[in-house]
PDB file of C-alpha atoms in Angstrom:
ATOM      1  CA  GLN A 183       6.563   5.906 -23.063  1.00 37.00           C
ATOM      2  CA  PRO A 184       5.175   2.444 -22.279  1.00 40.00           C
ATOM      3  CA  LEU A 185       7.280   0.156 -20.013  1.00 40.00           C
ATOM      4  CA  ALA A 186       6.741  -2.803 -22.200  1.00 41.00           C
ATOM      5  CA  THR A 187       3.774  -4.498 -23.821  1.00 39.00           C
ATOM      6  CA  ALA A 188       1.836  -6.702 -21.419  1.00 43.00           C
ATOM      7  CA  THR A 189      -1.740  -7.605 -20.628  1.00 48.00           C
ATOM      8  CA  ALA A 190      -3.679  -4.953 -18.665  1.00 49.00           C
ATOM      9  CA  GLY A 191      -2.760  -4.713 -15.044  1.00 50.00           C
ATOM     10  CA  GLU A 192       0.597  -6.624 -15.204  1.00 53.00           C
ATOM     11  CA  LEU A 193       2.642  -3.541 -15.102  1.00 55.00           C
ATOM     12  CA  ASN A 194       2.310  -0.620 -12.593  1.00 58.00           C
ATOM     13  CA  TYR A 195       1.724   2.966 -13.566  1.00 59.00           C
ATOM     14  CA  TYR A 196       4.812   5.077 -13.591  1.00 65.00           C
ATOM     15  CA  PHE A 197       5.662   6.336 -10.103  1.00 69.00           C
ATOM     16  CA  THR A 198       7.085   9.790  -9.833  1.00 73.00           C
ATOM     17  CA  ASN A 199       8.087  11.553  -6.717  1.00 73.00           C
ATOM     18  CA  VAL A 200       8.978  15.235  -7.348  1.00 78.00           C
ATOM     19  CA  VAL A 201      10.612  17.206  -4.513  1.00 78.00           C
ATOM     20  CA  PHE A 202      10.333  21.040  -4.725  1.00 82.00           C
ATOM     21  CA  THR A 203      10.308  24.082  -2.581  1.00 84.00           C
ATOM     22  CA  PRO A 204       7.401  26.387  -3.478  1.00 86.00           C
ATOM     23  CA  ALA A 205       8.052  30.038  -3.713  1.00 89.00           C
ATOM     24  CA  SER A 206       4.791  31.065  -2.091  1.00 89.00           C
ATOM     25  CA  ALA A 207       2.174  29.673   0.439  1.00 87.00           C
ATOM     26  CA  SER A 208      -0.376  28.915  -2.332  1.00 86.00           C
ATOM     27  CA  GLY A 209      -0.448  28.172  -6.037  1.00 84.00           C
ATOM     28  CA  ALA A 210      -2.093  26.202  -8.780  1.00 86.00           C
ATOM     29  CA  LEU A 211      -1.065  22.555  -9.214  1.00 83.00           C
ATOM     30  CA  GLN A 212      -1.504  21.665 -12.921  1.00 85.00           C
ATOM     31  CA  PHE A 213      -1.069  18.601 -14.990  1.00 81.00           C
ATOM     32  CA  ALA A 214      -1.242  18.927 -18.712  1.00 84.00           C
ATOM     33  CA  ALA A 215      -1.202  16.541 -21.678  1.00 82.00           C
ATOM     34  CA  THR A 216       1.196  17.795 -24.276  1.00 80.00           C
ATOM     35  CA  PRO A 217       0.644  16.233 -27.784  1.00 74.00           C
ATOM     36  CA  VAL A 218       3.496  14.259 -29.121  1.00 79.00           C
ATOM     37  CA  SER A 219       1.480  12.170 -31.507  1.00 79.00           C
ATOM     38  CA  GLY A 220      -1.907  10.538 -31.685  1.00 78.00           C
ATOM     39  CA  ASP A 221      -4.663  11.917 -29.248  1.00 79.00           C
ATOM     40  CA  ALA A 222      -2.345  12.805 -26.364  1.00 75.00           C
ATOM     41  CA  SER A 223      -4.374  11.078 -23.751  1.00 79.00           C
ATOM     42  CA  LEU A 224      -2.889  11.203 -20.269  1.00 75.00           C
ATOM     43  CA  LEU A 225      -3.878   9.029 -17.280  1.00 72.00           C
ATOM     44  CA  LEU A 226      -3.196  10.141 -13.681  1.00 73.00           C
ATOM     45  CA  ASP A 227      -3.932   8.336 -10.407  1.00 66.00           C
ATOM     46  CA  ALA A 228      -3.155   8.738  -6.680  1.00 67.00           C
ATOM     47  CA  VAL A 229      -1.809  12.261  -6.829  1.00 74.00           C
ATOM     48  CA  SER A 230      -0.906  13.669  -3.372  1.00 74.00           C
ATOM     49  CA  MET A 231       1.217  16.437  -2.052  1.00 75.00           C
ATOM     50  CA  VAL A 232       2.885  16.223   1.359  1.00 74.00           C
ATOM     51  CA  GLN A 233       5.153  18.512   3.186  1.00 76.00           C
ATOM     52  CA  ARG A 234       8.231  16.510   4.090  1.00 73.00           C
ATOM     53  CA  GLY A 235      11.656  16.834   5.615  1.00 75.00           C
ATOM     54  CA  ALA A 236      14.759  16.151   3.601  1.00 72.00           C
ATOM     55  CA  GLY A 237      15.182  12.715   5.227  1.00 75.00           C
ATOM     56  CA  ASP A 238      11.552  11.402   4.840  1.00 81.00           C
ATOM     57  CA  ILE A 239      10.942   8.174   3.006  1.00 86.00           C
ATOM     58  CA  VAL A 240       8.262   7.900   0.277  1.00 83.00           C
ATOM     59  CA  LEU A 241       6.221   4.725  -0.067  1.00 86.00           C
ATOM     60  CA  ARG A 242       4.226   4.178  -3.316  1.00 86.00           C
ATOM     61  CA  ASN A 243       0.446   3.657  -2.823  1.00 85.00           C
ATOM     62  CA  PRO A 244       0.579   3.395   0.987  1.00 87.00           C
ATOM     63  CA  SER A 245      -3.350   3.354   1.319  1.00 86.00           C
ATOM     64  CA  PHE A 246      -3.916   1.063  -1.644  1.00 86.00           C
ATOM     65  CA  GLU A 247      -6.244   3.667  -3.226  1.00 83.00           C
ATOM     66  CA  ALA A 248      -4.313   3.493  -6.520  1.00 80.00           C
ATOM     67  CA  SER A 249      -5.634   0.058  -7.157  1.00 74.00           C
ATOM     68  CA  GLY A 250      -9.250   1.195  -7.960  1.00 75.00           C
ATOM     69  CA  PHE A 251     -12.425  -0.485  -7.013  1.00 77.00           C
ATOM     70  CA  PRO A 252     -12.363  -4.050  -8.358  1.00 78.00           C
ATOM     71  CA  ALA A 253     -15.634  -5.887  -9.136  1.00 80.00           C
ATOM     72  CA  GLY A 254     -17.055  -8.696  -7.043  1.00 85.00           C
ATOM     73  CA  VAL A 255     -15.415  -9.467  -3.723  1.00 89.00           C
ATOM     74  CA  GLY A 256     -12.287  -7.340  -4.569  1.00 89.00           C
ATOM     75  CA  TYR A 257      -9.784  -9.880  -5.944  1.00 89.00           C
ATOM     76  CA  ILE A 258      -7.169  -8.308  -8.101  1.00 86.00           C
ATOM     77  CA  GLN A 259      -4.796 -11.188  -8.945  1.00 84.00           C
ATOM     78  CA  PRO A 260      -3.216 -11.848 -11.320  1.00 82.00           C
ATOM     79  CA  LYS A 261      -3.029  -8.076 -11.737  1.00 81.00           C
ATOM     80  CA  LEU A 262      -0.620  -6.058  -9.649  1.00 81.00           C
ATOM     81  CA  ILE A 263      -1.484  -3.904  -6.611  1.00 84.00           C
ATOM     82  CA  SER A 264      -0.095  -0.520  -7.818  1.00 82.00           C
ATOM     83  CA  GLY A 265       3.284   0.133  -6.271  1.00 85.00           C
ATOM     84  CA  TRP A 266       3.564  -3.293  -4.665  1.00 89.00           C
ATOM     85  CA  THR A 267       4.993  -6.737  -5.559  1.00 88.00           C
ATOM     86  CA  THR A 268       2.609  -9.551  -4.849  1.00 85.00           C
ATOM     87  CA  GLU A 269       2.576 -13.168  -5.265  1.00 77.00           C
ATOM     88  CA  LEU A 270       1.026 -16.457  -3.980  1.00 76.00           C
ATOM     89  CA  ALA A 271      -2.533 -17.083  -2.811  1.00 81.00           C
ATOM     90  CA  ASN A 272      -5.161 -14.246  -3.282  1.00 88.00           C
ATOM     91  CA  TRP A 273      -4.993 -10.570  -2.954  1.00 89.00           C
ATOM     92  CA  GLY A 274      -7.095  -7.417  -3.628  1.00 88.00           C
ATOM     93  CA  VAL A 275      -8.736  -4.417  -2.047  1.00 89.00           C
ATOM     94  CA  ASN A 276     -12.059  -3.829  -0.241  1.00 90.00           C
ATOM     95  CA  LEU A 277     -14.048  -0.875   0.801  1.00 87.00           C
ATOM     96  CA  ASP A 278     -13.345  -0.399   4.469  1.00 85.00           C
ATOM     97  CA  GLY A 279     -16.060  -1.935   6.655  1.00 81.00           C
ATOM     98  CA  GLU A 280     -17.960  -3.352   3.696  1.00 82.00           C
ATOM     99  CA  GLY A 281     -15.970  -6.547   3.069  1.00 79.00           C
ATOM    100  CA  PRO A 282     -16.327  -9.353   2.501  1.00 91.00           C
ATOM    101  CA  PHE A 283     -12.711  -9.282   3.767  1.00 91.00           C
ATOM    102  CA  ALA A 284     -12.669  -5.954   5.365  1.00 90.00           C
ATOM    103  CA  ASN A 285     -15.902  -6.762   7.342  1.00 91.00           C
ATOM    104  CA  ASN A 286     -15.099  -5.140  10.652  1.00 92.00           C
ATOM    105  CA  GLY A 287     -13.179  -2.278  12.148  1.00 92.00           C
ATOM    106  CA  VAL A 288     -12.472   1.139  10.956  1.00 92.00           C
ATOM    107  CA  ALA A 289      -9.298   1.733   8.904  1.00 90.00           C
ATOM    108  CA  GLN A 290      -7.338   4.942   9.643  1.00 85.00           C
ATOM    109  CA  ASP A 291      -6.690   6.280   6.213  1.00 84.00           C
ATOM    110  CA  GLN A 292      -8.969   6.704   3.190  1.00 82.00           C
ATOM    111  CA  ASP A 293     -11.562   4.212   1.923  1.00 85.00           C
ATOM    112  CA  LEU A 294      -9.717   1.118   0.674  1.00 88.00           C
ATOM    113  CA  VAL A 295      -7.687  -1.529   2.449  1.00 92.00           C
ATOM    114  CA  LEU A 296      -5.505  -4.256   1.085  1.00 92.00           C
ATOM    115  CA  PHE A 297      -6.392  -7.864   1.898  1.00 92.00           C
ATOM    116  CA  LEU A 298      -4.145 -10.971   1.626  1.00 91.00           C
ATOM    117  CA  GLN A 299      -5.818 -14.272   1.658  1.00 90.00           C
ATOM    118  CA  GLY A 300      -4.146 -17.743   1.969  1.00 85.00           C
ATOM    119  CA  ALA A 301      -0.908 -19.293   3.094  1.00 82.00           C
ATOM    120  CA  GLY A 302       2.149 -17.388   1.844  1.00 84.00           C
ATOM    121  CA  ALA A 303       0.313 -14.310   0.517  1.00 88.00           C
ATOM    122  CA  TYR A 304       2.400 -11.212   0.805  1.00 92.00           C
ATOM    123  CA  VAL A 305       3.070  -7.713  -0.582  1.00 91.00           C
ATOM    124  CA  SER A 306       6.542  -5.987  -0.745  1.00 93.00           C
ATOM    125  CA  GLN A 307       8.065  -2.850  -1.997  1.00 92.00           C
ATOM    126  CA  SER A 308      11.643  -1.900  -2.447  1.00 91.00           C
ATOM    127  CA  VAL A 309      12.374   1.095  -0.302  1.00 91.00           C
ATOM    128  CA  SER A 310      15.392   3.372  -0.765  1.00 85.00           C
ATOM    129  CA  GLY A 311      16.596   6.476   1.175  1.00 84.00           C
ATOM    130  CA  VAL A 312      16.974   4.496   4.408  1.00 89.00           C
ATOM    131  CA  ALA A 313      19.674   5.711   6.696  1.00 89.00           C
ATOM    132  CA  ALA A 314      21.777   2.738   7.714  1.00 92.00           C
ATOM    133  CA  GLY A 315      22.450   2.481  11.446  1.00 93.00           C
ATOM    134  CA  VAL A 316      19.815   5.013  12.357  1.00 92.00           C
ATOM    135  CA  LYS A 317      16.428   4.286  14.033  1.00 93.00           C
ATOM    136  CA  HIS A 318      13.402   4.351  11.764  1.00 93.00           C
ATOM    137  CA  THR A 319       9.717   3.859  12.833  1.00 92.00           C
ATOM    138  CA  LEU A 320       7.344   1.896  10.543  1.00 93.00           C
ATOM    139  CA  ILE A 321       3.778   2.797  11.091  1.00 92.00           C
ATOM    140  CA  PHE A 322       0.838   0.951   9.737  1.00 93.00           C
ATOM    141  CA  ALA A 323      -2.686  -0.272  10.581  1.00 93.00           C
ATOM    142  CA  LEU A 324      -3.614  -3.907  10.948  1.00 94.00           C
ATOM    143  CA  ASN A 325      -6.790  -6.046  11.223  1.00 93.00           C
ATOM    144  CA  ALA A 326      -8.032  -9.556  10.462  1.00 93.00           C
ATOM    145  CA  ARG A 327     -11.115 -10.714   8.664  1.00 92.00           C
ATOM    146  CA  GLN A 328     -14.009 -11.610  10.989  1.00 91.00           C
ATOM    147  CA  HIS A 329     -14.882 -15.203   9.988  1.00 89.00           C
ATOM    148  CA  ALA A 330     -15.441 -18.330  11.924  1.00 83.00           C
ATOM    149  CA  SER A 331     -12.633 -20.193  10.153  1.00 83.00           C
ATOM    150  CA  ASN A 332     -10.074 -17.340  10.141  1.00 81.00           C
ATOM    151  CA  VAL A 333      -6.838 -17.464  12.162  1.00 83.00           C
ATOM    152  CA  THR A 334      -4.433 -14.933  10.818  1.00 89.00           C
ATOM    153  CA  ARG A 335      -0.731 -14.511  11.714  1.00 91.00           C
ATOM    154  CA  ALA A 336       1.041 -11.432  10.376  1.00 93.00           C
ATOM    155  CA  ARG A 337       4.691 -11.104   9.653  1.00 94.00           C
ATOM    156  CA  VAL A 338       6.437  -7.799   8.822  1.00 95.00           C
ATOM    157  CA  SER A 339      10.068  -7.587   7.807  1.00 95.00           C
ATOM    158  CA  PHE A 340      12.591  -5.152   6.407  1.00 94.00           C
ATOM    159  CA  ALA A 341      15.619  -6.486   4.400  1.00 93.00           C
ATOM    160  CA  GLY A 342      15.045  -9.903   5.818  1.00 92.00           C
ATOM    161  CA  GLU A 343      14.789  -8.786   9.483  1.00 93.00           C
ATOM    162  CA  VAL A 344      11.550  -9.877  11.037  1.00 94.00           C
ATOM    163  CA  LEU A 345      10.076  -6.725  12.762  1.00 95.00           C
ATOM    164  CA  LEU A 346       6.739  -8.229  13.840  1.00 95.00           C
ATOM    165  CA  GLU A 347       5.242 -11.689  13.957  1.00 95.00           C
ATOM    166  CA  GLU A 348       1.970 -12.136  15.873  1.00 94.00           C
ATOM    167  CA  GLU A 349      -1.502 -13.547  15.707  1.00 94.00           C
ATOM    168  CA  VAL A 350      -4.092 -10.994  14.652  1.00 94.00           C
ATOM    169  CA  THR A 351      -7.724 -11.078  15.861  1.00 93.00           C
ATOM    170  CA  PRO A 352     -10.445  -9.032  14.476  1.00 92.00           C
ATOM    171  CA  VAL A 353     -10.874  -5.589  16.125  1.00 93.00           C
ATOM    172  CA  GLY A 354     -14.627  -5.752  15.920  1.00 91.00           C
ATOM    173  CA  PRO A 355     -17.359  -3.654  14.229  1.00 89.00           C
ATOM    174  CA  LEU A 356     -16.666  -0.039  15.209  1.00 89.00           C
ATOM    175  CA  ASN A 357     -13.172  -0.246  16.596  1.00 94.00           C
ATOM    176  CA  PRO A 358     -10.059   1.271  14.852  1.00 93.00           C
ATOM    177  CA  TYR A 359      -7.628  -1.121  13.272  1.00 94.00           C
ATOM    178  CA  TYR A 360      -4.629  -1.958  15.466  1.00 94.00           C
ATOM    179  CA  ALA A 361      -1.965   0.811  14.993  1.00 93.00           C
ATOM    180  CA  LYS A 362       1.483  -0.570  14.905  1.00 94.00           C
ATOM    181  CA  TYR A 363       4.701   1.479  15.522  1.00 93.00           C
ATOM    182  CA  LEU A 364       7.726  -0.684  14.760  1.00 94.00           C
ATOM    183  CA  VAL A 365      11.022   0.910  15.738  1.00 94.00           C
ATOM    184  CA  PHE A 366      14.155  -0.788  14.015  1.00 95.00           C
ATOM    185  CA  THR A 367      17.608   0.193  12.931  1.00 95.00           C
ATOM    186  CA  PRO A 368      18.440  -0.968   9.396  1.00 93.00           C
ATOM    187  CA  ALA A 369      21.850  -2.192   8.521  1.00 91.00           C
ATOM    188  CA  GLY A 370      21.685  -1.056   4.882  1.00 89.00           C
ATOM    189  CA  THR A 371      20.238   1.889   2.868  1.00 88.00           C
ATOM    190  CA  GLU A 372      17.519  -0.020   1.129  1.00 86.00           C
TER     191      GLU A 372
END
């Protein structure tokens, strides 16, 4: 069922996280289109299966692969980055190492990386299932565009609490992105 009528890309795909305990060590994962009316076309993207504990937190589109390969230099705006809220300035995805924004370093996960360009550019996602008063660790990879005029300052926050604010310099051609492990204790559950 459609969320609402809108121009293409202004709404995210549905996100579904199904928790299950398999009865055996192997099995067939199957998706099927069941006709209700019309031609019963079904679109799927960013399918993954991860073994998780009961208290693990799920993020939508954590490696930005569900946004596809945009044309040109990679801008997506005004369309959304799947799973994320975005506003201000410019945003999109680049193939890791091929730029023009992701033009140095080696990303740790899959092929695409998110870029934010310009003052005030941000992405955010509402996260639930957080245990208030318990330590959590946010893990991500970070880099900056290698360009003569680029000075980048990154800010990461959760529920308004700033977890990181620092200037980011490019890692260089064959170096991995900076790996960040931010330990914090949230006051609320989302």
